[in-house]
């Protein structure tokens, strides 16, 4: 017997409360923007400026002990991560310590660096600093601009691709869903004051890719069913398409979440923000694929005079669990 997350044939009405679900999405986006403006983001060192210190020691790096030793210095946002390299000798252990800019200073002062070194020597007497680099506010501002451009470029490329492959209504729906995912994710980061850094930008780009993948799968089945059921109302064809791909959607999202939750619980502080963003994005992206993208397509409507033959290539396994 095969394990099935949903029955072989479902007839759930996903658009019964389409006005309510779409309204919730709009409210969530507006609330996220307001929180973003009022509360602001908890920018990490990448966007706020600071100093990066590369350490080397003969003993293994214990991130928790390093963090406990530096905490009494009151330096604010401190990020510590171990560096792995196959070329390192057995007694060659390296860590990267990033400390946010202190006050109006572009970098951490030499006195503060000496205090950090003294604190870490209490944990490991063999530790030494091999490299100290600073990132000023100007560079941080450029990173913010580059991050915004990266997200906007990804959205524009997806808009163009969906427009070419499907119809413009599909393209508008897909990009609206992606905007929803990105804005709501930024809103939750602002609300919970989770550190927002370059890793979070990478997570946002990952969310965009994951969300559009799920949306395109349903769109592809919708296009196929529009050719097959030419007299069925659009809302009926949409419900049919979502039901037919439901098993695939739940299996993909479920297995992805299993891995992400394990990383969220056991991965440690270094990657927690990145993993949380992707975890939240998978949940919101799955929701928006149906209740944002499809609602907009339903509202805009699509032409029904399909003259091309039905092409099911690549879709025959969309409703199979495994």
Short mmCIF file of C-alpha atoms in Angstrom, two decimals:
data_model
loop_
_atom_site.label_atom_id
_atom_site.label_comp_id
_atom_site.label_asym_id
_atom_site.label_seq_id
_atom_site.Cartn_x
_atom_site.Cartn_y
_atom_site.Cartn_z
CA UNK A 1 0.00 0.00 0.00
CA UNK A 2 1.22 3.50 -0.82
CA UNK A 3 1.03 6.34 1.64
CA UNK A 4 -1.18 9.08 0.25
CA UNK A 5 -1.48 12.49 1.83
CA UNK A 6 -4.80 13.13 0.11
CA UNK A 7 -7.35 10.86 -1.58
CA UNK A 8 -6.95 10.01 -5.27
CA UNK A 9 -9.82 12.28 -6.23
CA UNK A 10 -10.71 15.39 -4.25
CA UNK A 11 -13.37 17.99 -4.93
CA UNK A 12 -12.51 20.64 -2.38
CA UNK A 13 -13.80 24.11 -3.18
CA UNK A 14 -10.70 26.26 -2.76
CA UNK A 15 -12.43 29.38 -4.03
CA UNK A 16 -15.59 29.24 -1.93
CA UNK A 17 -14.25 32.01 0.29
CA UNK A 18 -12.06 33.65 -2.33
CA UNK A 19 -13.09 37.18 -1.33
CA UNK A 20 -12.18 36.51 2.31
CA UNK A 21 -8.84 34.81 1.56
CA UNK A 22 -7.80 37.50 -0.91
CA UNK A 23 -8.84 40.17 1.56
CA UNK A 24 -6.71 38.55 4.27
CA UNK A 25 -3.74 38.59 1.89
CA UNK A 26 -4.21 42.28 1.09
CA UNK A 27 -4.55 43.16 4.79
CA UNK A 28 -1.42 41.14 5.60
CA UNK A 29 0.56 43.04 2.95
CA UNK A 30 -0.67 46.44 4.16
CA UNK A 31 0.07 45.52 7.79
CA UNK A 32 3.55 44.31 6.82
CA UNK A 33 4.35 47.60 5.07
CA UNK A 34 3.09 49.61 8.08
CA UNK A 35 5.15 47.52 10.53
CA UNK A 36 8.16 47.84 8.22
CA UNK A 37 7.83 51.66 8.18
CA UNK A 38 7.01 52.11 11.88
CA UNK A 39 9.21 49.46 13.53
CA UNK A 40 11.90 49.05 10.88
CA UNK A 41 14.18 46.10 10.23
CA UNK A 42 16.84 44.77 12.56
CA UNK A 43 19.67 45.09 10.06
CA UNK A 44 22.69 42.87 10.54
CA UNK A 45 26.31 43.87 10.17
CA UNK A 46 26.14 43.49 6.37
CA UNK A 47 23.74 46.43 6.14
CA UNK A 48 24.72 48.39 9.23
CA UNK A 49 28.49 48.38 8.98
CA UNK A 50 31.01 46.92 11.39
CA UNK A 51 34.21 44.93 11.72
CA UNK A 52 35.04 41.36 10.69
CA UNK A 53 37.74 39.50 12.62
CA UNK A 54 39.30 36.25 11.42
CA UNK A 55 40.66 34.12 14.24
CA UNK A 56 42.96 31.12 14.28
CA UNK A 57 43.62 28.71 17.11
CA UNK A 58 44.96 25.26 17.85
CA UNK A 59 41.82 24.18 19.72
CA UNK A 60 38.44 23.45 18.18
CA UNK A 61 36.12 26.43 17.77
CA UNK A 62 33.18 26.38 20.18
CA UNK A 63 30.83 29.12 18.97
CA UNK A 64 28.77 29.16 22.18
CA UNK A 65 31.83 29.71 24.37
CA UNK A 66 33.12 32.45 22.08
CA UNK A 67 29.77 34.23 22.23
CA UNK A 68 29.54 33.93 26.04
CA UNK A 69 33.04 35.40 26.38
CA UNK A 70 32.26 38.42 24.16
CA UNK A 71 28.75 39.10 25.51
CA UNK A 72 29.88 41.01 28.67
CA UNK A 73 31.61 43.60 26.44
CA UNK A 74 28.19 44.85 25.28
CA UNK A 75 29.08 45.18 21.60
CA UNK A 76 25.56 44.66 20.27
CA UNK A 77 25.09 42.44 17.23
CA UNK A 78 27.93 39.89 17.13
CA UNK A 79 27.94 37.08 14.58
CA UNK A 80 30.30 34.12 15.03
CA UNK A 81 30.79 31.26 12.58
CA UNK A 82 33.37 28.55 12.11
CA UNK A 83 35.27 28.36 8.82
CA UNK A 84 35.89 24.94 7.29
CA UNK A 85 38.50 24.20 4.64
CA UNK A 86 39.89 20.78 3.60
CA UNK A 87 43.35 22.34 3.32
CA UNK A 88 43.45 23.20 7.04
CA UNK A 89 45.79 21.17 9.23
CA UNK A 90 44.38 19.13 12.10
CA UNK A 91 45.26 21.83 14.64
CA UNK A 92 44.22 24.71 12.36
CA UNK A 93 40.84 26.05 13.50
CA UNK A 94 39.42 29.27 12.06
CA UNK A 95 36.40 31.39 12.97
CA UNK A 96 34.88 34.60 11.63
CA UNK A 97 33.60 37.16 14.15
CA UNK A 98 31.54 40.09 12.90
CA UNK A 99 30.86 43.01 15.25
CA UNK A 100 28.47 45.83 14.42
CA UNK A 101 29.68 49.41 14.17
CA UNK A 102 29.76 51.14 17.53
CA UNK A 103 27.91 54.46 17.60
CA UNK A 104 28.99 56.84 14.85
CA UNK A 105 32.27 55.03 14.24
CA UNK A 106 32.73 53.32 10.89
CA UNK A 107 34.66 50.48 12.52
CA UNK A 108 35.38 48.95 15.87
CA UNK A 109 38.27 50.72 17.61
CA UNK A 110 41.62 49.08 18.20
CA UNK A 111 40.96 49.14 21.93
CA UNK A 112 37.74 47.18 21.45
CA UNK A 113 39.53 44.65 19.24
CA UNK A 114 42.09 44.17 22.03
CA UNK A 115 39.28 43.63 24.54
CA UNK A 116 37.72 40.98 22.30
CA UNK A 117 41.08 39.24 21.96
CA UNK A 118 41.62 39.27 25.72
CA UNK A 119 38.13 37.85 26.31
CA UNK A 120 38.65 35.05 23.80
CA UNK A 121 42.06 34.17 25.23
CA UNK A 122 40.21 33.32 28.42
CA UNK A 123 38.46 30.60 26.42
CA UNK A 124 41.41 29.53 24.26
CA UNK A 125 44.93 30.84 25.08
CA UNK A 126 46.17 29.82 21.61
CA UNK A 127 43.76 32.07 19.74
CA UNK A 128 45.07 34.95 17.63
CA UNK A 129 43.61 37.40 15.13
CA UNK A 130 44.94 36.89 11.61
CA UNK A 131 42.79 39.49 9.86
CA UNK A 132 40.70 42.50 10.88
CA UNK A 133 38.54 44.26 8.26
CA UNK A 134 35.89 46.96 8.54
CA UNK A 135 32.76 47.66 6.49
CA UNK A 136 31.68 51.30 6.57
CA UNK A 137 28.16 52.75 6.18
CA UNK A 138 28.80 53.63 2.51
CA UNK A 139 29.51 50.00 1.59
CA UNK A 140 26.53 48.87 3.67
CA UNK A 141 24.30 51.31 1.77
CA UNK A 142 25.54 49.91 -1.52
CA UNK A 143 24.75 46.39 -0.29
CA UNK A 144 21.18 47.44 0.51
CA UNK A 145 20.75 48.90 -2.99
CA UNK A 146 22.23 45.78 -4.59
CA UNK A 147 19.94 43.54 -2.54
CA UNK A 148 16.85 45.51 -3.60
CA UNK A 149 17.95 45.36 -7.24
CA UNK A 150 18.52 41.60 -6.99
CA UNK A 151 14.98 40.98 -5.71
CA UNK A 152 13.42 43.36 -8.28
CA UNK A 153 15.42 41.80 -11.13
CA UNK A 154 14.25 38.33 -10.12
CA UNK A 155 10.61 39.48 -10.06
CA UNK A 156 10.97 41.21 -13.46
CA UNK A 157 12.55 38.14 -15.07
CA UNK A 158 9.77 35.92 -13.72
CA UNK A 159 7.12 38.39 -14.97
CA UNK A 160 8.61 38.25 -18.47
CA UNK A 161 8.97 34.44 -18.45
CA UNK A 162 5.40 33.76 -17.31
CA UNK A 163 4.09 36.29 -19.82
CA UNK A 164 5.82 34.45 -22.66
CA UNK A 165 4.87 30.96 -21.53
CA UNK A 166 1.25 31.64 -20.53
CA UNK A 167 -0.93 34.75 -20.83
CA UNK A 168 -0.45 38.20 -19.32
CA UNK A 169 -3.14 37.47 -16.73
CA UNK A 170 -1.08 34.53 -15.44
CA UNK A 171 1.99 36.74 -15.31
CA UNK A 172 0.26 39.41 -13.23
CA UNK A 173 -1.11 36.79 -10.85
CA UNK A 174 2.26 35.08 -10.40
CA UNK A 175 4.19 38.29 -9.73
CA UNK A 176 1.48 39.56 -7.36
CA UNK A 177 1.85 36.33 -5.38
CA UNK A 178 5.63 36.80 -5.26
CA UNK A 179 5.26 40.40 -4.08
CA UNK A 180 2.89 39.08 -1.41
CA UNK A 181 5.44 36.49 -0.26
CA UNK A 182 8.35 38.94 -0.11
CA UNK A 183 6.44 41.76 1.62
CA UNK A 184 4.82 39.48 4.21
CA UNK A 185 8.18 37.84 4.94
CA UNK A 186 9.83 41.24 5.45
CA UNK A 187 6.88 42.21 7.66
CA UNK A 188 7.32 39.20 9.93
CA UNK A 189 11.07 39.91 10.18
CA UNK A 190 10.27 43.49 11.19
CA UNK A 191 7.60 42.41 13.69
CA UNK A 192 9.80 39.81 15.40
CA UNK A 193 12.98 41.90 14.98
CA UNK A 194 14.90 38.95 13.52
CA UNK A 195 18.31 39.92 12.17
CA UNK A 196 18.06 40.95 8.51
CA UNK A 197 21.29 40.46 6.56
CA UNK A 198 22.60 39.20 3.22
CA UNK A 199 21.65 35.63 4.17
CA UNK A 200 18.05 36.81 4.47
CA UNK A 201 18.22 38.30 0.97
CA UNK A 202 19.43 34.91 -0.29
CA UNK A 203 16.45 33.36 1.51
CA UNK A 204 14.05 35.81 -0.17
CA UNK A 205 15.41 34.88 -3.59
CA UNK A 206 15.02 31.20 -2.65
CA UNK A 207 11.42 31.86 -1.60
CA UNK A 208 10.73 33.53 -4.95
CA UNK A 209 12.06 30.49 -6.81
CA UNK A 210 10.15 28.01 -4.65
CA UNK A 211 6.88 29.93 -4.82
CA UNK A 212 6.95 30.41 -8.59
CA UNK A 213 7.69 26.71 -9.08
CA UNK A 214 4.49 25.73 -7.27
CA UNK A 215 2.52 28.43 -9.08
CA UNK A 216 3.74 27.34 -12.52
CA UNK A 217 2.83 23.69 -11.84
CA UNK A 218 -0.78 24.68 -11.10
CA UNK A 219 -0.83 27.15 -14.01
CA UNK A 220 0.36 24.43 -16.36
CA UNK A 221 -2.43 22.10 -15.24
CA UNK A 222 -4.91 24.98 -15.50
CA UNK A 223 -3.88 25.71 -19.07
CA UNK A 224 -4.23 22.03 -19.96
CA UNK A 225 -7.69 21.80 -18.37
CA UNK A 226 -8.83 25.01 -20.06
CA UNK A 227 -8.25 23.28 -23.40
CA UNK A 228 -9.89 20.08 -22.21
CA UNK A 229 -12.99 21.59 -20.56
CA UNK A 230 -13.82 24.48 -22.85
CA UNK A 231 -17.37 24.98 -21.57
CA UNK A 232 -16.69 24.58 -17.84
CA UNK A 233 -16.72 27.87 -15.91
CA UNK A 234 -13.27 29.28 -15.15
CA UNK A 235 -13.71 28.88 -11.39
CA UNK A 236 -14.58 25.22 -11.88
CA UNK A 237 -11.50 24.61 -14.03
CA UNK A 238 -9.35 26.32 -11.40
CA UNK A 239 -10.75 24.19 -8.60
CA UNK A 240 -10.18 21.07 -10.67
CA UNK A 241 -6.59 22.06 -11.42
CA UNK A 242 -5.73 22.81 -7.79
CA UNK A 243 -7.30 19.51 -6.67
CA UNK A 244 -5.37 17.56 -9.30
CA UNK A 245 -2.04 19.04 -8.21
CA UNK A 246 -2.86 19.06 -4.49
CA UNK A 247 -1.06 15.81 -3.73
CA UNK A 248 2.11 17.02 -5.42
CA UNK A 249 1.93 20.38 -3.63
CA UNK A 250 1.52 18.85 -0.17
CA UNK A 251 4.26 16.28 -0.74
CA UNK A 252 6.75 18.89 -1.97
CA UNK A 253 5.97 21.42 0.75
CA UNK A 254 5.79 18.77 3.48
CA UNK A 255 9.15 17.16 2.74
CA UNK A 256 10.78 20.58 2.39
CA UNK A 257 9.38 21.67 5.76
CA UNK A 258 10.65 18.51 7.47
CA UNK A 259 14.22 19.39 6.51
CA UNK A 260 13.78 23.08 7.32
CA UNK A 261 12.27 22.47 10.76
CA UNK A 262 15.20 20.18 11.62
CA UNK A 263 17.62 22.95 10.60
CA UNK A 264 15.58 25.55 12.48
CA UNK A 265 15.75 23.54 15.70
CA UNK A 266 19.25 22.09 15.43
CA UNK A 267 21.09 24.41 13.04
CA UNK A 268 22.20 26.99 15.57
CA UNK A 269 22.08 30.76 15.67
CA UNK A 270 24.27 31.36 12.62
CA UNK A 271 21.73 30.09 10.08
CA UNK A 272 18.54 30.50 12.09
CA UNK A 273 17.41 33.70 10.35
CA UNK A 274 18.06 32.21 6.91
CA UNK A 275 16.20 28.97 7.71
CA UNK A 276 13.30 30.80 9.36
CA UNK A 277 12.85 32.98 6.26
CA UNK A 278 12.71 29.95 3.96
CA UNK A 279 10.40 28.03 6.32
CA UNK A 280 7.99 30.95 6.51
CA UNK A 281 8.32 31.45 2.75
CA UNK A 282 7.40 27.84 1.94
CA UNK A 283 4.20 28.15 3.98
CA UNK A 284 3.26 31.57 2.61
CA UNK A 285 4.33 30.64 -0.92
CA UNK A 286 2.12 27.55 -0.96
CA UNK A 287 -0.80 29.66 0.27
CA UNK A 288 -0.24 32.47 -2.24
CA UNK A 289 0.02 30.09 -5.20
CA UNK A 290 -3.70 29.39 -4.77
CA UNK A 291 -5.23 32.26 -2.87
CA UNK A 292 -3.33 35.16 -4.47
CA UNK A 293 -2.12 34.12 -7.93
CA UNK A 294 -5.24 32.13 -8.87
CA UNK A 295 -7.61 34.69 -7.37
CA UNK A 296 -6.11 37.41 -9.56
CA UNK A 297 -6.30 35.23 -12.68
CA UNK A 298 -9.92 34.46 -11.80
CA UNK A 299 -10.63 38.17 -11.39
CA UNK A 300 -8.87 39.17 -14.64
CA UNK A 301 -10.24 36.21 -16.62
CA UNK A 302 -8.55 34.35 -19.46
CA UNK A 303 -9.49 33.75 -23.06
CA UNK A 304 -11.13 30.37 -23.69
CA UNK A 305 -10.69 30.01 -27.46
CA UNK A 306 -7.69 27.71 -27.27
CA UNK A 307 -6.80 26.53 -30.77
CA UNK A 308 -3.61 24.68 -29.91
CA UNK A 309 -3.84 20.96 -29.17
CA UNK A 310 -3.63 19.86 -25.55
CA UNK A 311 -0.08 19.15 -24.48
CA UNK A 312 0.32 17.11 -21.32
CA UNK A 313 4.08 16.63 -21.56
CA UNK A 314 5.66 16.96 -18.17
CA UNK A 315 2.31 17.05 -16.32
CA UNK A 316 1.37 13.39 -16.19
CA UNK A 317 2.97 12.94 -12.78
CA UNK A 318 1.68 16.16 -11.16
CA UNK A 319 -0.88 14.32 -8.98
CA UNK A 320 1.36 11.47 -7.83
CA UNK A 321 2.58 11.44 -4.23
CA UNK A 322 5.94 9.76 -4.73
#
